[in-house]
PDB file of C-alpha atoms and ligand atoms in Angstrom:
ATOM      1  CA  MET A   1       7.849 -18.515 -14.364  1.00 47.00           C
ATOM      2  CA  GLN A   2       4.724 -19.959 -15.510  1.00 52.00           C
ATOM      3  CA  GLY A   3       3.874 -21.002 -11.847  1.00 56.00           C
ATOM      4  CA  PHE A   4       5.201 -17.697 -10.457  1.00 57.00           C
ATOM      5  CA  THR A   5       2.753 -15.617 -12.953  1.00 60.00           C
ATOM      6  CA  ALA A   6      -0.274 -18.020 -11.917  1.00 60.00           C
ATOM      7  CA  GLN A   7       0.591 -17.611  -8.206  1.00 58.00           C
ATOM      8  CA  PHE A   8       1.058 -13.941  -8.592  1.00 56.00           C
ATOM      9  CA  GLN A   9      -2.427 -13.774 -10.544  1.00 57.00           C
ATOM     10  CA  LYS A  10      -4.142 -15.856  -7.811  1.00 53.00           C
ATOM     11  CA  THR A  11      -2.967 -13.501  -5.330  1.00 53.00           C
ATOM     12  CA  MET A  12      -3.959 -10.415  -7.162  1.00 58.00           C
ATOM     13  CA  THR A  13      -7.570 -11.910  -7.875  1.00 79.00           C
ATOM     14  CA  VAL A  14      -8.662 -13.666  -5.002  1.00 95.00           C
ATOM     15  CA  PRO A  15     -10.164 -11.605  -2.501  1.00 97.00           C
ATOM     16  CA  ALA A  16      -8.972 -12.218   1.287  1.00 98.00           C
ATOM     17  CA  LEU A  17     -12.686 -12.203   2.249  1.00 98.00           C
ATOM     18  CA  ALA A  18     -15.846 -12.642  -0.216  1.00 98.00           C
ATOM     19  CA  LEU A  19     -19.361 -12.616   0.756  1.00 98.00           C
ATOM     20  CA  GLU A  20     -21.401 -13.817  -2.391  1.00 98.00           C
ATOM     21  CA  ASN A  21     -25.077 -13.512  -2.558  1.00 98.00           C
ATOM     22  CA  ILE A  22     -25.851 -13.651   1.031  1.00 98.00           C
ATOM     23  CA  THR A  23     -29.278 -13.792   2.245  1.00 98.00           C
ATOM     24  CA  CYS A  24     -29.975 -13.877   6.125  1.00 98.00           C
ATOM     25  CA  THR A  25     -33.182 -14.442   7.604  1.00 97.00           C
ATOM     26  CA  PHE A  26     -34.010 -14.248  11.443  1.00 94.00           C
ATOM     27  CA  ALA A  27     -37.132 -15.295  13.493  1.00 89.00           C
ATOM     28  CA  SER A  28     -38.607 -11.777  14.103  1.00 81.00           C
ATOM     29  CA  ARG A  29     -37.596 -10.478  17.508  1.00 80.00           C
ATOM     30  CA  GLU A  30     -41.370  -9.095  18.041  1.00 80.00           C
ATOM     31  CA  ASP A  31     -42.943 -12.185  17.065  1.00 83.00           C
ATOM     32  CA  ARG A  32     -41.000 -15.360  16.794  1.00 84.00           C
ATOM     33  CA  SER A  33     -43.540 -16.760  14.458  1.00 87.00           C
ATOM     34  CA  GLN A  34     -42.595 -14.254  11.917  1.00 90.00           C
ATOM     35  CA  ARG A  35     -39.263 -14.366   9.825  1.00 92.00           C
ATOM     36  CA  TYR A  36     -37.379 -11.274   9.132  1.00 92.00           C
ATOM     37  CA  THR A  37     -35.029 -11.093   5.997  1.00 95.00           C
ATOM     38  CA  ALA A  38     -32.403  -8.895   7.439  1.00 96.00           C
ATOM     39  CA  VAL A  39     -29.492  -9.406   4.343  1.00 98.00           C
ATOM     40  CA  ALA A  40     -30.808 -10.179   0.963  1.00 98.00           C
ATOM     41  CA  ASN A  41     -28.699 -10.947  -2.192  1.00 97.00           C
ATOM     42  CA  ALA A  42     -25.805  -9.135  -0.817  1.00 98.00           C
ATOM     43  CA  THR A  43     -22.318  -9.509  -2.379  1.00 98.00           C
ATOM     44  CA  LEU A  44     -18.985  -8.010  -0.773  1.00 98.00           C
ATOM     45  CA  ARG A  45     -15.561  -8.907  -1.513  1.00 97.00           C
ATOM     46  CA  ILE A  46     -12.345  -7.511   0.206  1.00 98.00           C
ATOM     47  CA  ALA A  47      -8.884  -7.818  -1.502  1.00 97.00           C
ATOM     48  CA  PRO A  48      -5.782  -8.414   0.493  1.00 96.00           C
ATOM     49  CA  GLY A  49      -4.448  -5.554   2.084  1.00 97.00           C
ATOM     50  CA  GLU A  50      -7.626  -3.311   1.123  1.00 98.00           C
ATOM     51  CA  PHE A  51      -9.591  -1.132   3.832  1.00 98.00           C
ATOM     52  CA  VAL A  52     -13.058  -1.285   2.966  1.00 98.00           C
ATOM     53  CA  SER A  53     -15.867   0.602   5.153  1.00 98.00           C
ATOM     54  CA  VAL A  54     -19.457  -0.344   4.863  1.00 98.00           C
ATOM     55  CA  VAL A  55     -22.079   2.327   5.987  1.00 98.00           C
ATOM     56  CA  GLY A  56     -25.645   2.034   6.299  1.00 96.00           C
ATOM     57  CA  PRO A  57     -28.480   3.288   8.592  1.00 94.00           C
ATOM     58  CA  THR A  58     -28.787   1.747  12.102  1.00 91.00           C
ATOM     59  CA  GLY A  59     -30.400  -1.633  12.066  1.00 92.00           C
ATOM     60  CA  CYS A  60     -29.799  -2.382   8.607  1.00 94.00           C
ATOM     61  CA  GLY A  61     -27.658  -5.328   8.564  1.00 96.00           C
ATOM     62  CA  LYS A  62     -24.043  -4.265   9.114  1.00 96.00           C
ATOM     63  CA  SER A  63     -23.187  -6.183  12.130  1.00 96.00           C
ATOM     64  CA  THR A  64     -24.883  -9.122  10.484  1.00 97.00           C
ATOM     65  CA  LEU A  65     -22.905  -9.041   7.461  1.00 97.00           C
ATOM     66  CA  LEU A  66     -19.525  -8.598   9.610  1.00 97.00           C
ATOM     67  CA  ASN A  67     -20.426 -11.789  11.886  1.00 97.00           C
ATOM     68  CA  ILE A  68     -21.151 -13.756   8.793  1.00 97.00           C
ATOM     69  CA  GLY A  69     -17.624 -12.721   7.679  1.00 97.00           C
ATOM     70  CA  ALA A  70     -16.293 -13.946  10.979  1.00 97.00           C
ATOM     71  CA  GLY A  71     -18.088 -17.031  10.716  1.00 97.00           C
ATOM     72  CA  LEU A  72     -19.972 -16.395  14.275  1.00 95.00           C
ATOM     73  CA  LEU A  73     -23.153 -16.599  12.082  1.00 96.00           C
ATOM     74  CA  ALA A  74     -24.108 -19.010   8.979  1.00 96.00           C
ATOM     75  CA  PRO A  75     -26.002 -17.370   6.352  1.00 97.00           C
ATOM     76  CA  SER A  76     -29.457 -18.803   4.996  1.00 97.00           C
ATOM     77  CA  ALA A  77     -28.102 -18.528   1.593  1.00 98.00           C
ATOM     78  CA  GLY A  78     -24.877 -17.481  -0.108  1.00 98.00           C
ATOM     79  CA  THR A  79     -21.462 -18.374   0.288  1.00 97.00           C
ATOM     80  CA  VAL A  80     -18.072 -17.058   2.256  1.00 98.00           C
ATOM     81  CA  SER A  81     -14.929 -17.573   1.270  1.00 98.00           C
ATOM     82  CA  VAL A  82     -11.646 -16.753   2.630  1.00 98.00           C
ATOM     83  CA  PHE A  83      -8.496 -16.277   0.454  1.00 97.00           C
ATOM     84  CA  GLY A  84     -10.341 -18.600  -1.989  1.00 97.00           C
ATOM     85  CA  GLU A  85     -11.424 -21.224   0.475  1.00 97.00           C
ATOM     86  CA  PRO A  86     -15.169 -21.949   1.536  1.00 97.00           C
ATOM     87  CA  LEU A  87     -15.339 -20.843   5.195  1.00 97.00           C
ATOM     88  CA  ALA A  88     -16.522 -23.488   7.637  1.00 93.00           C
ATOM     89  CA  GLY A  89     -16.892 -22.497  11.093  1.00 94.00           C
ATOM     90  CA  LEU A  90     -15.070 -19.601  12.591  1.00 95.00           C
ATOM     91  CA  ASN A  91     -12.812 -17.339  10.575  1.00 97.00           C
ATOM     92  CA  ARG A  92      -9.330 -18.265  11.726  1.00 94.00           C
ATOM     93  CA  ARG A  93      -7.700 -15.743   9.546  1.00 96.00           C
ATOM     94  CA  ALA A  94      -9.767 -13.036  11.004  1.00 97.00           C
ATOM     95  CA  GLY A  95      -9.175 -10.777  13.890  1.00 95.00           C
ATOM     96  CA  TYR A  96     -12.123  -8.793  15.566  1.00 92.00           C
ATOM     97  CA  MET A  97     -12.684  -5.558  17.492  1.00 90.00           C
ATOM     98  CA  PHE A  98     -16.457  -4.527  18.395  1.00 85.00           C
ATOM     99  CA  GLN A  99     -18.030  -1.882  19.541  1.00 82.00           C
ATOM    100  CA  ALA A 100     -17.983  -3.164  23.345  1.00 81.00           C
ATOM    101  CA  ASP A 101     -14.761  -3.600  25.349  1.00 76.00           C
ATOM    102  CA  ALA A 102     -13.728  -7.465  24.945  1.00 84.00           C
ATOM    103  CA  LEU A 103     -11.155  -6.890  27.532  1.00 94.00           C
ATOM    104  CA  MET A 104     -11.134  -9.183  30.361  1.00 95.00           C
ATOM    105  CA  PRO A 105     -11.364  -7.181  33.514  1.00 96.00           C
ATOM    106  CA  TRP A 106      -9.545  -9.590  35.666  1.00 97.00           C
ATOM    107  CA  LYS A 107      -6.372  -9.364  33.671  1.00 97.00           C
ATOM    108  CA  SER A 108      -3.819  -6.413  33.121  1.00 97.00           C
ATOM    109  CA  ALA A 109      -3.501  -4.892  29.977  1.00 97.00           C
ATOM    110  CA  LEU A 110      -0.341  -7.057  29.299  1.00 98.00           C
ATOM    111  CA  ASP A 111      -2.114 -10.170  30.096  1.00 97.00           C
ATOM    112  CA  ASN A 112      -5.019  -9.088  27.872  1.00 97.00           C
ATOM    113  CA  VAL A 113      -2.599  -8.504  24.892  1.00 97.00           C
ATOM    114  CA  MET A 114      -0.862 -11.815  25.548  1.00 96.00           C
ATOM    115  CA  ALA A 115      -3.742 -13.992  26.178  1.00 94.00           C
ATOM    116  CA  GLY A 116      -4.423 -14.861  22.361  1.00 93.00           C
ATOM    117  CA  LEU A 117      -0.608 -15.869  21.868  1.00 94.00           C
ATOM    118  CA  ALA A 118      -0.654 -17.962  25.085  1.00 90.00           C
ATOM    119  CA  PHE A 119      -3.895 -19.621  23.965  1.00 89.00           C
ATOM    120  CA  ARG A 120      -2.224 -20.616  20.791  1.00 92.00           C
ATOM    121  CA  GLY A 121       0.355 -22.137  22.613  1.00 94.00           C
ATOM    122  CA  VAL A 122       3.250 -19.547  22.318  1.00 96.00           C
ATOM    123  CA  ALA A 123       5.670 -19.891  25.382  1.00 96.00           C
ATOM    124  CA  ALA A 124       4.896 -17.367  27.882  1.00 95.00           C
ATOM    125  CA  SER A 125       7.960 -15.359  27.777  1.00 96.00           C
ATOM    126  CA  GLU A 126       8.075 -15.006  24.056  1.00 97.00           C
ATOM    127  CA  ALA A 127       4.228 -13.937  24.463  1.00 97.00           C
ATOM    128  CA  ARG A 128       4.982 -11.382  26.902  1.00 97.00           C
ATOM    129  CA  ALA A 129       7.948  -9.935  25.079  1.00 97.00           C
ATOM    130  CA  GLN A 130       5.500  -9.579  21.819  1.00 96.00           C
ATOM    131  CA  ALA A 131       2.754  -8.224  23.883  1.00 97.00           C
ATOM    132  CA  GLU A 132       5.284  -5.798  25.651  1.00 97.00           C
ATOM    133  CA  GLU A 133       6.192  -4.639  22.191  1.00 94.00           C
ATOM    134  CA  TRP A 134       2.599  -4.245  21.031  1.00 94.00           C
ATOM    135  CA  LEU A 135       1.763  -2.211  24.001  1.00 96.00           C
ATOM    136  CA  LYS A 136       4.475   0.225  23.062  1.00 93.00           C
ATOM    137  CA  ARG A 137       3.270   0.391  19.378  1.00 89.00           C
ATOM    138  CA  VAL A 138      -0.118   1.591  20.535  1.00 90.00           C
ATOM    139  CA  GLY A 139       1.521   4.037  22.924  1.00 91.00           C
ATOM    140  CA  LEU A 140       0.822   2.216  26.182  1.00 94.00           C
ATOM    141  CA  GLY A 141       4.534   1.156  27.144  1.00 94.00           C
ATOM    142  CA  GLY A 142       4.766   1.355  30.908  1.00 93.00           C
ATOM    143  CA  PHE A 143       0.813   0.886  31.487  1.00 97.00           C
ATOM    144  CA  GLY A 144       1.007  -2.994  30.995  1.00 97.00           C
ATOM    145  CA  ASP A 145       0.276  -3.725  34.796  1.00 97.00           C
ATOM    146  CA  ARG A 146      -2.836  -1.544  34.593  1.00 98.00           C
ATOM    147  CA  TYR A 147      -6.253  -3.248  35.000  1.00 97.00           C
ATOM    148  CA  PRO A 148      -9.128  -2.064  32.418  1.00 96.00           C
ATOM    149  CA  HIS A 149     -11.192  -0.009  35.030  1.00 96.00           C
ATOM    150  CA  GLN A 150      -7.732   2.100  35.555  1.00 97.00           C
ATOM    151  CA  LEU A 151      -7.673   2.899  31.735  1.00 96.00           C
ATOM    152  CA  SER A 152      -9.652   5.665  30.118  1.00 93.00           C
ATOM    153  CA  GLY A 153     -11.877   4.551  27.076  1.00 91.00           C
ATOM    154  CA  GLY A 154      -9.634   5.497  24.492  1.00 91.00           C
ATOM    155  CA  MET A 155      -6.732   3.366  26.374  1.00 94.00           C
ATOM    156  CA  ARG A 156      -8.656   0.555  26.503  1.00 95.00           C
ATOM    157  CA  LYS A 157      -9.288   0.827  22.682  1.00 92.00           C
ATOM    158  CA  ARG A 158      -5.664   0.976  22.239  1.00 93.00           C
ATOM    159  CA  VAL A 159      -5.412  -2.411  24.405  1.00 95.00           C
ATOM    160  CA  ALA A 160      -8.153  -4.031  22.360  1.00 95.00           C
ATOM    161  CA  MET A 161      -6.242  -3.057  19.178  1.00 94.00           C
ATOM    162  CA  ALA A 162      -3.174  -4.439  20.340  1.00 94.00           C
ATOM    163  CA  GLN A 163      -5.002  -7.692  21.666  1.00 95.00           C
ATOM    164  CA  THR A 164      -6.456  -8.162  18.026  1.00 94.00           C
ATOM    165  CA  LEU A 165      -3.454  -7.440  15.935  1.00 93.00           C
ATOM    166  CA  ILE A 166      -0.705  -9.065  18.023  1.00 95.00           C
ATOM    167  CA  LEU A 167      -2.301 -12.327  16.302  1.00 94.00           C
ATOM    168  CA  ASP A 168      -1.247 -10.975  13.229  1.00 94.00           C
ATOM    169  CA  PRO A 169      -4.761 -11.669  11.360  1.00 96.00           C
ATOM    170  CA  ASP A 170      -4.672 -11.464   7.572  1.00 97.00           C
ATOM    171  CA  ILE A 171      -8.297  -9.837   7.759  1.00 98.00           C
ATOM    172  CA  VAL A 172      -9.284  -7.579  10.451  1.00 97.00           C
ATOM    173  CA  LEU A 173     -13.229  -7.297  11.176  1.00 97.00           C
ATOM    174  CA  MET A 174     -14.000  -3.953  12.900  1.00 97.00           C
ATOM    175  CA  ASP A 175     -17.788  -3.227  13.955  1.00 96.00           C
ATOM    176  CA  GLU A 176     -18.159   0.398  15.012  1.00 95.00           C
ATOM    177  CA  PRO A 177     -14.844   0.175  17.034  1.00 93.00           C
ATOM    178  CA  PHE A 178     -14.448   3.635  17.967  1.00 92.00           C
ATOM    179  CA  SER A 179     -18.217   4.894  18.060  1.00 90.00           C
ATOM    180  CA  ALA A 180     -18.353   5.026  21.692  1.00 87.00           C
ATOM    181  CA  LEU A 181     -15.437   7.551  22.098  1.00 88.00           C
ATOM    182  CA  ASP A 182     -15.288  11.341  22.305  1.00 90.00           C
ATOM    183  CA  ILE A 183     -14.435  12.944  18.894  1.00 92.00           C
ATOM    184  CA  GLN A 184     -10.937  14.011  19.777  1.00 91.00           C
ATOM    185  CA  THR A 185     -10.099  10.315  21.160  1.00 88.00           C
ATOM    186  CA  ARG A 186     -11.767   8.843  18.185  1.00 92.00           C
ATOM    187  CA  GLN A 187      -9.720  10.807  15.706  1.00 94.00           C
ATOM    188  CA  LEU A 188      -6.509   9.984  17.433  1.00 91.00           C
ATOM    189  CA  MET A 189      -7.340   6.096  17.574  1.00 91.00           C
ATOM    190  CA  GLU A 190      -8.442   6.452  13.636  1.00 95.00           C
ATOM    191  CA  ASN A 191      -4.796   7.921  12.930  1.00 95.00           C
ATOM    192  CA  GLU A 192      -3.447   5.130  15.137  1.00 91.00           C
ATOM    193  CA  LEU A 193      -5.343   2.668  13.308  1.00 95.00           C
ATOM    194  CA  LEU A 194      -4.174   3.746  10.015  1.00 97.00           C
ATOM    195  CA  GLY A 195      -0.783   4.034  10.985  1.00 94.00           C
ATOM    196  CA  LEU A 196      -0.450   0.208  12.152  1.00 92.00           C
ATOM    197  CA  TRP A 197      -2.299  -0.721   9.052  1.00 95.00           C
ATOM    198  CA  ALA A 198       0.147   1.079   6.878  1.00 95.00           C
ATOM    199  CA  ALA A 199       3.090  -0.907   8.269  1.00 93.00           C
ATOM    200  CA  ARG A 200       1.541  -4.158   7.850  1.00 91.00           C
ATOM    201  CA  ARG A 201      -1.369  -3.833   5.249  1.00 95.00           C
ATOM    202  CA  LYS A 202      -4.296  -6.386   6.218  1.00 96.00           C
ATOM    203  CA  ALA A 203      -7.616  -6.466   4.595  1.00 98.00           C
ATOM    204  CA  VAL A 204     -10.103  -4.427   6.831  1.00 98.00           C
ATOM    205  CA  LEU A 205     -13.695  -4.516   6.701  1.00 98.00           C
ATOM    206  CA  PHE A 206     -14.689  -1.509   8.857  1.00 98.00           C
ATOM    207  CA  ILE A 207     -18.357  -1.016   9.750  1.00 97.00           C
ATOM    208  CA  THR A 208     -19.569   2.424  10.690  1.00 95.00           C
ATOM    209  CA  HIS A 209     -22.385   4.318  10.673  1.00 90.00           C
ATOM    210  CA  ASP A 210     -20.404   7.621  10.256  1.00 94.00           C
ATOM    211  CA  LEU A 211     -19.761   8.450   6.736  1.00 97.00           C
ATOM    212  CA  ASP A 212     -16.752  10.790   7.620  1.00 97.00           C
ATOM    213  CA  GLU A 213     -14.807   8.012   9.149  1.00 97.00           C
ATOM    214  CA  ALA A 214     -15.589   5.753   6.702  1.00 98.00           C
ATOM    215  CA  ILE A 215     -14.065   8.012   4.035  1.00 98.00           C
ATOM    216  CA  ALA A 216     -11.096   9.195   5.754  1.00 98.00           C
ATOM    217  CA  MET A 217     -10.135   5.648   6.913  1.00 98.00           C
ATOM    218  CA  SER A 218     -10.854   3.678   3.597  1.00 98.00           C
ATOM    219  CA  ASP A 219      -9.563   2.681   0.104  1.00 98.00           C
ATOM    220  CA  ARG A 220     -13.329   2.030  -0.889  1.00 98.00           C
ATOM    221  CA  VAL A 221     -17.002   2.870   0.876  1.00 98.00           C
ATOM    222  CA  VAL A 222     -19.808   0.551   0.435  1.00 98.00           C
ATOM    223  CA  VAL A 223     -23.036   1.951   0.991  1.00 98.00           C
ATOM    224  CA  LEU A 224     -25.884  -0.353   2.217  1.00 98.00           C
ATOM    225  CA  SER A 225     -29.663  -0.070   1.687  1.00 97.00           C
ATOM    226  CA  ALA A 226     -31.963   0.322   4.630  1.00 95.00           C
ATOM    227  CA  GLY A 227     -33.474  -3.098   5.808  1.00 88.00           C
ATOM    228  CA  PRO A 228     -35.120  -5.368   5.199  1.00 93.00           C
ATOM    229  CA  GLY A 229     -33.102  -7.341   2.607  1.00 96.00           C
ATOM    230  CA  THR A 230     -30.309  -5.090   2.708  1.00 97.00           C
ATOM    231  CA  HIS A 231     -27.533  -5.281   0.174  1.00 98.00           C
ATOM    232  CA  PRO A 232     -25.141  -2.964  -1.085  1.00 98.00           C
ATOM    233  CA  ILE A 233     -26.412  -0.034  -3.415  1.00 97.00           C
ATOM    234  CA  GLY A 234     -23.215   1.914  -4.049  1.00 97.00           C
ATOM    235  CA  GLU A 235     -19.586   1.708  -4.056  1.00 97.00           C
ATOM    236  CA  PHE A 236     -16.958   4.232  -4.097  1.00 98.00           C
ATOM    237  CA  ALA A 237     -13.214   4.360  -4.535  1.00 98.00           C
ATOM    238  CA  ILE A 238     -11.586   6.772  -2.151  1.00 98.00           C
ATOM    239  CA  ASP A 239      -8.698   8.196  -4.098  1.00 98.00           C
ATOM    240  CA  LEU A 240      -7.405  10.330  -1.525  1.00 98.00           C
ATOM    241  CA  ALA A 241      -3.639  10.303  -0.878  1.00 97.00           C
ATOM    242  CA  ARG A 242      -2.065   8.462   2.186  1.00 97.00           C
ATOM    243  CA  PRO A 243      -0.766   8.653   4.618  1.00 97.00           C
ATOM    244  CA  ARG A 244      -3.888  10.606   5.838  1.00 97.00           C
ATOM    245  CA  ASP A 245      -4.722  12.670   8.904  1.00 98.00           C
ATOM    246  CA  VAL A 246      -8.267  11.838   9.480  1.00 97.00           C
ATOM    247  CA  ALA A 247      -9.103  15.235  11.018  1.00 97.00           C
ATOM    248  CA  GLU A 248      -7.208  17.229   8.397  1.00 97.00           C
ATOM    249  CA  VAL A 249      -8.391  15.224   5.493  1.00 98.00           C
ATOM    250  CA  ARG A 250     -12.008  16.356   6.015  1.00 97.00           C
ATOM    251  CA  SER A 251     -11.392  19.764   4.655  1.00 97.00           C
ATOM    252  CA  HIS A 252      -9.719  18.553   1.589  1.00 98.00           C
ATOM    253  CA  PRO A 253     -11.852  19.485  -1.409  1.00 98.00           C
ATOM    254  CA  ARG A 254     -11.863  16.053  -2.919  1.00 98.00           C
ATOM    255  CA  PHE A 255     -12.965  14.573   0.412  1.00 98.00           C
ATOM    256  CA  VAL A 256     -15.973  17.077   0.420  1.00 98.00           C
ATOM    257  CA  GLU A 257     -16.897  16.211  -3.127  1.00 98.00           C
ATOM    258  CA  LEU A 258     -16.784  12.420  -2.215  1.00 98.00           C
ATOM    259  CA  HIS A 259     -18.777  13.370   0.811  1.00 98.00           C
ATOM    260  CA  ALA A 260     -21.643  15.034  -1.076  1.00 98.00           C
ATOM    261  CA  GLN A 261     -21.344  12.050  -3.717  1.00 98.00           C
ATOM    262  CA  ILE A 262     -21.885   9.345  -1.000  1.00 98.00           C
ATOM    263  CA  TRP A 263     -24.282  11.285   1.029  1.00 98.00           C
ATOM    264  CA  GLY A 264     -26.749  11.404  -1.929  1.00 97.00           C
ATOM    265  CA  VAL A 265     -26.880   7.748  -1.928  1.00 96.00           C
ATOM    266  CA  LEU A 266     -26.801   7.243   1.829  1.00 97.00           C
ATOM    267  CA  ARG A 267     -29.429   9.785   2.922  1.00 96.00           C
ATOM    268  CA  ASP A 268     -32.382   8.388   1.593  1.00 94.00           C
ATOM    269  CA  GLU A 269     -31.523   5.147   3.342  1.00 94.00           C
ATOM    270  CA  VAL A 270     -30.812   6.823   6.502  1.00 93.00           C
ATOM    271  CA  LEU A 271     -34.266   8.411   6.152  1.00 93.00           C
ATOM    272  CA  LYS A 272     -36.088   5.055   5.457  1.00 91.00           C
ATOM    273  CA  GLY A 273     -34.280   3.470   8.559  1.00 88.00           C
ATOM    274  CA  TYR A 274     -35.083   6.344  10.731  1.00 86.00           C
ATOM    275  CA  GLN A 275     -38.956   5.872   9.751  1.00 88.00           C
ATOM    276  CA  GLN A 276     -38.939   2.216  10.327  1.00 83.00           C
ATOM    277  CA  GLN A 277     -37.502   2.985  13.867  1.00 81.00           C
ATOM    278  CA  LEU A 278     -40.241   5.280  14.548  1.00 84.00           C
ATOM    279  CA  ALA A 279     -42.822   3.085  13.198  1.00 81.00           C
ATOM    280  CA  GLY A 280     -41.322   0.419  15.934  1.00 70.00           C
ATOM    281  CA  GLY A 281     -39.640  -2.040  13.208  1.00 53.00           C
TER     282      GLY A 281
HETATM  283  N1  ADP B 301     -30.248 -12.834  16.344  1.00 55.98           N
HETATM  284  C1  ADP B 301     -31.110 -12.211  15.508  1.00 55.98           C
HETATM  285  N2  ADP B 301     -32.615 -12.205  15.808  1.00 55.98           N
HETATM  286  C2  ADP B 301     -33.322 -11.574  15.266  1.00 55.98           C
HETATM  287  N3  ADP B 301     -33.379 -10.620  14.426  1.00 55.98           N
HETATM  288  C3  ADP B 301     -31.970  -9.998  14.469  1.00 55.98           C
HETATM  289  C4  ADP B 301     -31.038 -10.783  15.236  1.00 55.98           C
HETATM  290  N4  ADP B 301     -29.648 -10.127  14.592  1.00 55.98           N
HETATM  291  C5  ADP B 301     -30.239  -9.192  14.115  1.00 55.98           C
HETATM  292  N5  ADP B 301     -31.378  -9.090  14.032  1.00 55.98           N
HETATM  293  C6  ADP B 301     -32.321  -7.902  13.116  1.00 55.98           C
HETATM  294  O1  ADP B 301     -31.502  -7.871  11.853  1.00 55.98           O
HETATM  295  C7  ADP B 301     -31.709  -6.459  11.464  1.00 55.98           C
HETATM  296  C8  ADP B 301     -30.042  -6.029  11.277  1.00 55.98           C
HETATM  297  O2  ADP B 301     -29.294  -5.961  12.526  1.00 55.98           O
HETATM  298  P1  ADP B 301     -27.989  -5.332  12.731  1.00 55.98           P
HETATM  299  O3  ADP B 301     -26.936  -6.403  11.598  1.00 55.98           O
HETATM  300  O4  ADP B 301     -27.322  -5.495  13.980  1.00 55.98           O
HETATM  301  O5  ADP B 301     -27.833  -4.078  11.979  1.00 55.98           O
HETATM  302  P2  ADP B 301     -26.893  -2.793  12.268  1.00 55.98           P
HETATM  303  O6  ADP B 301     -25.563  -3.473  12.625  1.00 55.98           O
HETATM  304  O7  ADP B 301     -26.676  -2.437  10.664  1.00 55.98           O
HETATM  305  O8  ADP B 301     -27.437  -1.749  13.235  1.00 55.98           O
HETATM  306  C9  ADP B 301     -32.151  -5.685  12.728  1.00 55.98           C
HETATM  307  O9  ADP B 301     -33.430  -5.305  12.296  1.00 55.98           O
HETATM  308  C10 ADP B 301     -32.092  -6.698  13.869  1.00 55.98           C
HETATM  309  O10 ADP B 301     -33.186  -6.403  14.840  1.00 55.98           O
HETATM  310 MG1   MG B 302     -24.351  -2.922  14.440  1.00 55.98          MG
END
């Protein structure tokens, strides 16, 4: 019983992903002799099963933080841990979805979805059966033999979602995954993602520059400051009931209230970010 309680407390308190005091410095793109500190002293923790969105102005360092969590980029200072273990190299408990399509154009939708399982050594027949299941789950049953160029933008996103989730990652990292879609398709995909997430709750780190999207999807919204030296400057629990319809929830009075609160923090940063872009920064 003692052991059970200790184990229970451990899973309750150990974040799925913890970025602690992260600083990330690059050689400046304009002048390679200069250093640019994109992220300074940023701490971000995501509990198992929690859906967290990170918002901030364009160029502030959102993708940098996500890439650090993915293990694609090593921070200049600070630590990353995954379920309490320090991260070394790629984060193998995480699946990723990026803004750009990561589908292999020479493979059918089915082959794209099963590729990860095949790579992990799952037998082809088993991988195929699971991939067919996942295509159905994202509404693409019967489209398995289509190639990416034969699919619409929204359908390609569905394939990408199946491709990521079929590996059953404990952590899902998404970097503005729907921002290239038109608003209707985007809302369909957001609802689709929430439905899948509700069925098997994973820790999600969702990057977006769209505050409406962040609030509609998340348990918690973290606001980043404008760069240089970006770090969280605000954190808001989103206490809207689930299940949510991302289009309908926007007219809920509590949504409007949260939006006003968060925008109060985000607005100045967006203005700063915009002025930096005008200045060529
Ligand atoms: N590899 C790199 N080399 C130099 N500068 C970089 C590199 N990656 C990102 N940056 C800079 O760091 C800042 C944050 O970038 P990024 O994380 O992509 O922002 P966001 O995703 O919020 O738009 C930007 O100023 C960008 O130019
Ligand atoms: Mg980015």
